[in-house]
CSV table of C-alpha atoms and ligand atoms in Angstrom, one decimal:
chain,number,residue,atom,x,y,z
A,37,MET,CA,0.0,0.0,0.0
A,38,ASN,CA,3.0,2.3,-0.2
A,39,THR,CA,3.2,3.2,-3.9
A,40,ILE,CA,0.5,5.7,-4.5
A,41,ARG,CA,1.6,6.8,-7.9
A,42,GLU,CA,-0.7,4.5,-9.8
A,43,LEU,CA,-4.0,2.7,-9.1
A,44,LYS,CA,-3.3,-1.0,-8.3
A,45,LYS,CA,-6.6,-2.5,-7.4
A,46,SER,CA,-5.0,-5.9,-6.6
A,47,ASP,CA,-2.9,-4.2,-3.8
A,48,LEU,CA,-6.1,-2.6,-2.3
A,49,ILE,CA,-8.0,-5.9,-2.6
A,50,LYS,CA,-5.1,-7.7,-0.8
A,51,ALA,CA,-5.1,-5.1,2.0
A,52,TYR,CA,-8.9,-5.9,2.4
A,53,THR,CA,-8.4,-9.6,2.5
A,54,ASP,CA,-5.4,-9.4,4.8
A,55,ALA,CA,-7.7,-7.5,7.2
A,56,GLY,CA,-10.2,-10.4,7.0
A,57,PHE,CA,-12.7,-9.1,4.4
A,58,SER,CA,-13.9,-11.3,1.5
A,59,THR,CA,-12.7,-10.4,-2.0
A,60,GLU,CA,-16.4,-9.6,-3.0
A,61,THR,CA,-16.6,-7.0,-0.2
A,62,ALA,CA,-13.2,-5.6,-1.2
A,63,VAL,CA,-14.1,-5.2,-4.9
A,64,ALA,CA,-17.5,-3.7,-4.1
A,65,GLU,CA,-16.1,-1.2,-1.6
A,66,ILE,CA,-13.1,-0.2,-3.8
A,67,ASP,CA,-15.4,0.3,-6.9
A,68,PHE,CA,-17.8,2.3,-4.7
A,69,ALA,CA,-15.0,4.5,-3.4
A,70,ILE,CA,-13.6,5.1,-6.9
A,71,GLU,CA,-17.1,6.1,-8.1
A,72,ILE,CA,-17.6,8.4,-5.3
A,73,ILE,CA,-14.2,10.0,-5.4
A,74,SER,CA,-13.8,10.4,-9.1
A,75,GLY,CA,-17.1,9.6,-10.8
A,76,LEU,CA,-15.6,6.6,-12.6
A,77,THR,CA,-17.3,3.2,-12.9
A,78,PRO,CA,-15.6,-0.2,-13.3
A,79,LYS,CA,-16.4,0.0,-17.0
A,80,ASP,CA,-14.5,3.3,-17.3
A,81,LEU,CA,-11.5,1.7,-15.7
A,82,ILE,CA,-11.7,-1.3,-18.0
A,83,ILE,CA,-11.5,1.0,-21.1
A,84,GLY,CA,-8.5,2.7,-19.6
A,85,ILE,CA,-9.9,5.9,-18.1
A,86,MET,CA,-8.0,6.4,-14.9
A,87,PRO,CA,-8.7,8.5,-11.8
A,88,SER,CA,-6.3,11.5,-11.3
A,89,LEU,CA,-3.2,11.1,-9.0
A,90,LYS,CA,-5.0,13.2,-6.3
A,91,ASP,CA,-8.1,10.8,-6.5
A,92,ILE,CA,-5.9,7.8,-6.3
A,93,GLN,CA,-4.2,9.1,-3.2
A,94,LYS,CA,-7.6,9.9,-1.7
A,95,LEU,CA,-8.7,6.3,-2.5
A,96,TYR,CA,-5.6,4.8,-0.8
A,97,GLU,CA,-6.2,7.1,2.2
A,98,THR,CA,-9.8,6.0,2.4
A,99,VAL,CA,-9.0,2.3,2.3
A,100,ARG,CA,-6.4,2.9,5.0
A,101,THR,CA,-8.9,4.6,7.3
A,102,ARG,CA,-11.6,2.0,6.5
A,103,LEU,CA,-9.4,-0.9,7.4
A,104,SER,CA,-7.8,0.6,10.5
A,105,THR,CA,-11.0,2.0,12.0
A,106,ARG,CA,-13.8,-0.1,10.4
A,107,GLN,CA,-15.7,3.1,9.6
A,108,PRO,CA,-18.0,2.6,6.6
A,109,VAL,CA,-16.5,3.9,3.4
A,110,ALA,CA,-19.7,6.0,2.8
A,111,GLN,CA,-19.2,7.8,6.0
A,112,ILE,CA,-15.4,8.4,5.4
A,113,LEU,CA,-16.3,10.0,2.0
A,114,GLY,CA,-19.5,11.5,3.2
A,115,TYR,CA,-21.6,10.1,0.3
A,116,SER,CA,-23.5,7.0,-0.6
A,117,PHE,CA,-25.8,5.9,-3.5
A,118,PHE,CA,-29.5,5.2,-3.3
A,119,MET,CA,-31.5,4.2,-6.3
A,120,GLY,CA,-28.9,5.5,-8.6
A,121,CYS,CA,-28.6,8.9,-7.0
A,122,LYS,CA,-25.7,10.3,-4.9
A,123,PHE,CA,-26.7,11.1,-1.3
A,124,GLU,CA,-24.7,13.0,1.3
A,125,VAL,CA,-24.4,11.0,4.6
A,126,SER,CA,-22.8,11.6,7.9
A,127,MET,CA,-22.5,10.0,11.3
A,128,ASN,CA,-25.8,11.6,12.1
A,129,THR,CA,-27.7,9.7,9.4
A,130,LEU,CA,-28.3,6.1,8.6
A,131,ILE,CA,-26.5,5.1,5.4
A,132,PRO,CA,-29.3,4.3,2.9
A,133,ARG,CA,-29.8,0.6,2.5
A,134,PRO,CA,-30.5,-1.2,-0.8
A,135,GLU,CA,-33.5,-3.0,0.7
A,136,THR,CA,-35.2,0.4,1.4
A,137,GLU,CA,-35.7,0.7,-2.4
A,138,LEU,CA,-38.6,-1.8,-2.0
A,139,LEU,CA,-40.4,0.7,0.3
A,140,VAL,CA,-39.9,3.5,-2.2
A,141,LYS,CA,-40.9,1.5,-5.2
A,142,LYS,CA,-44.1,0.4,-3.5
A,143,ALA,CA,-44.9,3.9,-2.4
A,144,VAL,CA,-44.3,5.3,-5.9
A,145,GLU,CA,-46.6,2.6,-7.4
A,146,ILE,CA,-49.4,3.4,-5.0
A,147,ILE,CA,-49.0,7.2,-5.4
A,148,LYS,CA,-49.1,6.9,-9.1
A,149,ASP,CA,-52.1,4.6,-9.1
A,150,ASN,CA,-54.1,6.9,-6.8
A,151,ASP,CA,-52.8,10.2,-8.0
A,152,PHE,CA,-51.8,11.0,-4.4
A,153,LYS,CA,-50.4,14.5,-3.7
A,154,GLN,CA,-49.2,14.7,-0.1
A,155,VAL,CA,-46.8,12.3,1.5
A,156,LEU,CA,-45.2,12.2,5.0
A,157,ASP,CA,-41.9,10.5,5.7
A,158,ILE,CA,-41.3,10.0,9.4
A,159,GLY,CA,-37.7,9.7,10.5
A,160,THR,CA,-36.3,10.9,7.2
A,161,GLY,CA,-32.6,10.7,8.1
A,162,SER,CA,-30.6,11.5,5.0
A,163,GLY,CA,-33.9,12.2,3.2
A,164,CYS,CA,-33.4,9.3,0.8
A,165,ILE,CA,-37.0,8.1,1.0
A,166,ALA,CA,-38.5,11.5,0.8
A,167,CYS,CA,-36.3,12.6,-2.1
A,168,MET,CA,-36.7,9.5,-4.2
A,169,ILE,CA,-40.5,9.5,-3.8
A,170,ALA,CA,-40.5,13.2,-4.8
A,171,LYS,CA,-38.2,12.5,-7.7
A,172,ASN,CA,-40.4,9.7,-9.1
A,173,THR,CA,-43.9,11.1,-8.6
A,174,HIS,CA,-45.7,14.4,-8.7
A,175,ALA,CA,-46.3,14.3,-4.9
A,176,GLN,CA,-45.0,16.7,-2.4
A,177,VAL,CA,-43.2,14.9,0.4
A,178,LEU,CA,-42.7,16.2,4.0
A,179,GLY,CA,-39.8,14.5,5.7
A,180,THR,CA,-39.5,14.9,9.5
A,181,ASP,CA,-36.8,14.0,11.9
A,182,ILE,CA,-35.9,14.6,15.5
A,183,SER,CA,-32.3,15.3,14.6
A,184,ASN,CA,-31.3,18.7,13.4
A,185,ASN,CA,-28.1,17.4,12.0
A,186,ALA,CA,-29.9,14.8,10.0
A,187,LEU,CA,-32.3,17.4,8.7
A,188,LYS,CA,-29.4,19.5,7.4
A,189,ILE,CA,-28.1,16.6,5.4
A,190,ALA,CA,-31.6,15.8,4.1
A,191,LEU,CA,-32.0,19.4,3.0
A,192,ASN,CA,-28.6,19.3,1.2
A,193,ASN,CA,-29.7,16.2,-0.6
A,194,ALA,CA,-33.0,17.7,-1.8
A,195,MET,CA,-31.1,20.8,-3.0
A,196,HIS,CA,-28.5,18.7,-5.0
A,197,LEU,CA,-31.3,16.7,-6.5
A,198,ASP,CA,-33.2,19.8,-7.4
A,199,LEU,CA,-36.2,18.8,-5.4
A,200,MET,CA,-36.4,21.8,-3.0
A,201,ASN,CA,-40.0,22.6,-3.9
A,202,ARG,CA,-41.3,19.0,-3.5
A,203,ALA,CA,-39.2,17.5,-0.7
A,204,LEU,CA,-39.6,19.6,2.3
A,205,PHE,CA,-38.2,19.0,5.8
A,206,ARG,CA,-39.3,19.8,9.4
A,207,LYS,CA,-38.0,19.0,12.8
A,208,SER,CA,-40.6,16.9,14.6
A,209,ASP,CA,-40.6,14.1,17.1
A,210,LEU,CA,-42.8,11.7,15.1
A,211,PHE,CA,-46.1,13.8,14.8
A,212,SER,CA,-45.3,16.4,17.4
A,213,LYS,CA,-44.9,19.2,15.0
A,214,ILE,CA,-47.6,18.1,12.5
A,215,ARG,CA,-50.6,20.3,12.8
A,216,GLU,CA,-54.1,18.8,13.1
A,217,GLU,CA,-55.3,20.3,9.9
A,218,GLU,CA,-52.4,18.9,7.9
A,219,LYS,CA,-53.5,15.8,6.1
A,220,PHE,CA,-51.5,13.2,4.0
A,221,ASP,CA,-52.5,10.6,1.4
A,222,MET,CA,-49.7,8.4,2.5
A,223,ILE,CA,-47.4,8.1,5.5
A,224,VAL,CA,-44.1,6.1,5.1
A,225,SER,CA,-41.4,5.3,7.5
A,226,ASN,CA,-38.3,3.3,8.0
A,227,PRO,CA,-38.1,3.7,11.7
A,228,PRO,CA,-35.6,2.4,14.2
A,229,TYR,CA,-36.5,-1.3,14.7
A,230,ILE,CA,-33.5,-3.0,16.3
A,231,PRO,CA,-34.1,-4.1,19.9
A,232,PRO,CA,-31.4,-3.0,22.3
A,233,CYS,CA,-30.5,-6.7,23.1
A,234,GLU,CA,-29.2,-7.1,19.6
A,235,LYS,CA,-26.6,-4.4,19.9
A,236,PRO,CA,-23.7,-6.7,20.7
A,237,HIS,CA,-24.4,-8.9,17.7
A,238,LEU,CA,-24.3,-6.0,15.2
A,239,GLN,CA,-21.3,-5.4,12.9
A,240,ILE,CA,-18.8,-2.9,14.2
A,241,GLU,CA,-19.5,-0.7,11.2
A,242,VAL,CA,-23.1,-0.3,12.4
A,243,ARG,CA,-22.7,-0.5,16.1
A,244,GLU,CA,-19.9,2.0,16.4
A,245,PHE,CA,-20.5,4.4,13.6
A,246,GLU,CA,-24.2,4.6,12.7
A,247,PRO,CA,-26.5,6.9,14.9
A,248,GLU,CA,-28.1,4.9,17.8
A,249,MET,CA,-31.3,6.9,17.6
A,250,ALA,CA,-31.7,5.7,14.0
A,251,LEU,CA,-31.2,2.1,14.9
A,252,PHE,CA,-32.6,1.1,18.3
A,253,THR,CA,-35.9,1.0,20.0
A,254,LYS,CA,-36.4,0.8,23.8
A,255,ASP,CA,-38.7,-2.2,23.8
A,256,SER,CA,-37.4,-5.8,23.5
A,257,LYS,CA,-39.2,-6.6,20.1
A,258,GLY,CA,-38.2,-3.5,18.1
A,259,LEU,CA,-41.9,-2.5,17.7
A,260,GLU,CA,-41.9,0.8,19.7
A,261,PHE,CA,-42.1,3.1,16.6
A,262,TYR,CA,-44.5,0.9,14.6
A,263,GLU,CA,-46.9,1.2,17.6
A,264,LYS,CA,-46.3,5.0,18.1
A,265,ILE,CA,-46.7,5.9,14.5
A,266,THR,CA,-49.7,3.6,13.8
A,267,SER,CA,-51.6,4.8,16.8
A,268,CYS,CA,-51.6,8.4,15.4
A,269,ALA,CA,-51.5,7.8,11.7
A,270,ASP,CA,-55.2,7.8,11.1
A,271,LYS,CA,-55.5,11.3,12.5
A,272,PHE,CA,-53.2,12.7,9.7
A,273,LEU,CA,-54.3,10.5,6.8
A,274,ASN,CA,-57.0,11.3,4.3
A,275,LYS,CA,-59.8,8.8,3.6
A,276,ASN,CA,-58.3,5.6,2.1
A,277,GLY,CA,-54.8,6.9,2.9
A,278,TYR,CA,-51.9,4.4,3.1
A,279,LEU,CA,-49.5,3.6,5.8
A,280,LEU,CA,-46.2,1.9,4.7
A,281,PHE,CA,-43.4,0.7,6.9
A,282,GLU,CA,-40.0,-0.9,6.3
A,283,ILE,CA,-39.6,-3.7,8.9
A,284,GLY,CA,-36.9,-5.8,10.4
A,285,ILE,CA,-36.5,-9.5,10.0
A,286,GLN,CA,-39.5,-11.5,11.4
A,287,GLN,CA,-41.4,-8.3,12.4
A,288,ALA,CA,-44.1,-8.7,9.6
A,289,CYS,CA,-46.7,-10.5,11.8
A,290,ASP,CA,-46.3,-8.2,14.8
A,291,VAL,CA,-46.5,-5.0,12.6
A,292,GLN,CA,-49.5,-6.4,10.8
A,293,LYS,CA,-51.3,-7.0,14.1
A,294,ILE,CA,-50.5,-3.5,15.3
A,295,MET,CA,-51.8,-2.0,12.1
A,296,GLU,CA,-55.0,-4.2,12.2
A,297,SER,CA,-55.6,-3.2,15.9
A,298,TYR,CA,-55.8,0.4,14.8
A,299,GLY,CA,-58.3,-0.5,12.0
A,300,PHE,CA,-55.9,-0.6,9.0
A,301,LYS,CA,-57.2,-2.9,6.2
A,302,ASN,CA,-55.9,-4.6,3.0
A,303,ILE,CA,-52.6,-5.3,4.7
A,304,GLU,CA,-49.9,-6.4,2.2
A,305,ILE,CA,-46.5,-7.8,3.2
A,306,LEU,CA,-43.7,-7.6,0.6
A,307,LYS,CA,-40.5,-9.5,0.4
A,308,ASP,CA,-37.2,-8.1,-0.7
A,309,VAL,CA,-34.9,-9.6,-3.3
A,310,THR,CA,-33.4,-11.9,-0.6
A,311,GLY,CA,-36.8,-13.3,0.3
A,312,ILE,CA,-37.0,-11.4,3.6
A,313,GLU,CA,-40.3,-9.7,4.5
A,314,ARG,CA,-39.3,-6.0,4.3
A,315,VAL,CA,-42.4,-3.8,3.8
A,316,VAL,CA,-45.9,-3.8,5.3
A,317,ALA,CA,-48.6,-1.6,3.7
A,318,GLY,CA,-52.1,-1.0,4.8
A,319,VAL,CA,-55.1,1.3,4.1
A,320,SER,CA,-56.7,3.6,6.6
A,321,ALA,CA,-60.2,2.4,7.7
A,322,LYS,CA,-61.5,5.9,7.6
B,482,LIG,N1,-35.4,7.2,6.4
B,482,LIG,C1,-34.0,7.0,6.4
B,482,LIG,C2,-33.6,5.8,5.7
B,482,LIG,O1,-34.4,4.9,5.4
B,482,LIG,C3,-33.5,6.9,7.9
B,482,LIG,C4,-34.1,5.8,8.6
B,482,LIG,C5,-33.7,5.8,10.1
B,482,LIG,O2,-32.9,6.6,10.5
B,482,LIG,N2,-34.2,4.9,10.8
B,482,LIG,O3,-32.4,5.6,5.4
């Protein structure tokens, strides 16, 4: 890892595998870092387009930090990708996960089918859900978060994606700053859903670097926020409005029960590409 005059991917991959990572992880992270740093894809490299010397040095530096601290590459570089768009991230926001695409895709489908206009995204974090719903529909999306630092990032993301007039952000603890007369056609949320007892089993990258308040619930089943959001959702939904959640592994049944207990109907459970139940959707009984 000492010669930093040219890009030698094999050296970087070896540094990863020496540190105990698989070759697949190494390749994926190195390609990701190159794309974030210099905008070049693996295809560009194959046809001989190379990053600048400055970018190569930044890449080596990034890999060194990544392997010595275990901090996720997205956080070191301050950016990640979600649904093909570049999103700013920080230690105050969850790094957008590929499985969250399913929630956005389902939301977009329902919004288009019903010509919905107003959407609320609770716990918006980096704003990835709010921005991608706004980008792919004509709806206006209000993203809320309890964290000022997360809201700043969400706002930057909306600005860079040119969505300032349709992805709006507000500081609010769940519904605390949503006025009674504000009504939405859809409420979406990817809330914290990891029970505290699971903390020791999480990867260091998540446990040490991602914000606790974005990850953990207080209750032992990870259901705290599904309960809190569902119990108030009806008040802020229009007639036949939808409630959509991303859920953790094996939470589908419990979340379905919570939604049914507050009168939500036509409950649908969707599986992600790996076959895990990831999204629960339901219609307000109003
Ligand atoms: N809505 C954001 C995301 O899905 C943040 C979610 C969270 O912090 N729990 O990435």
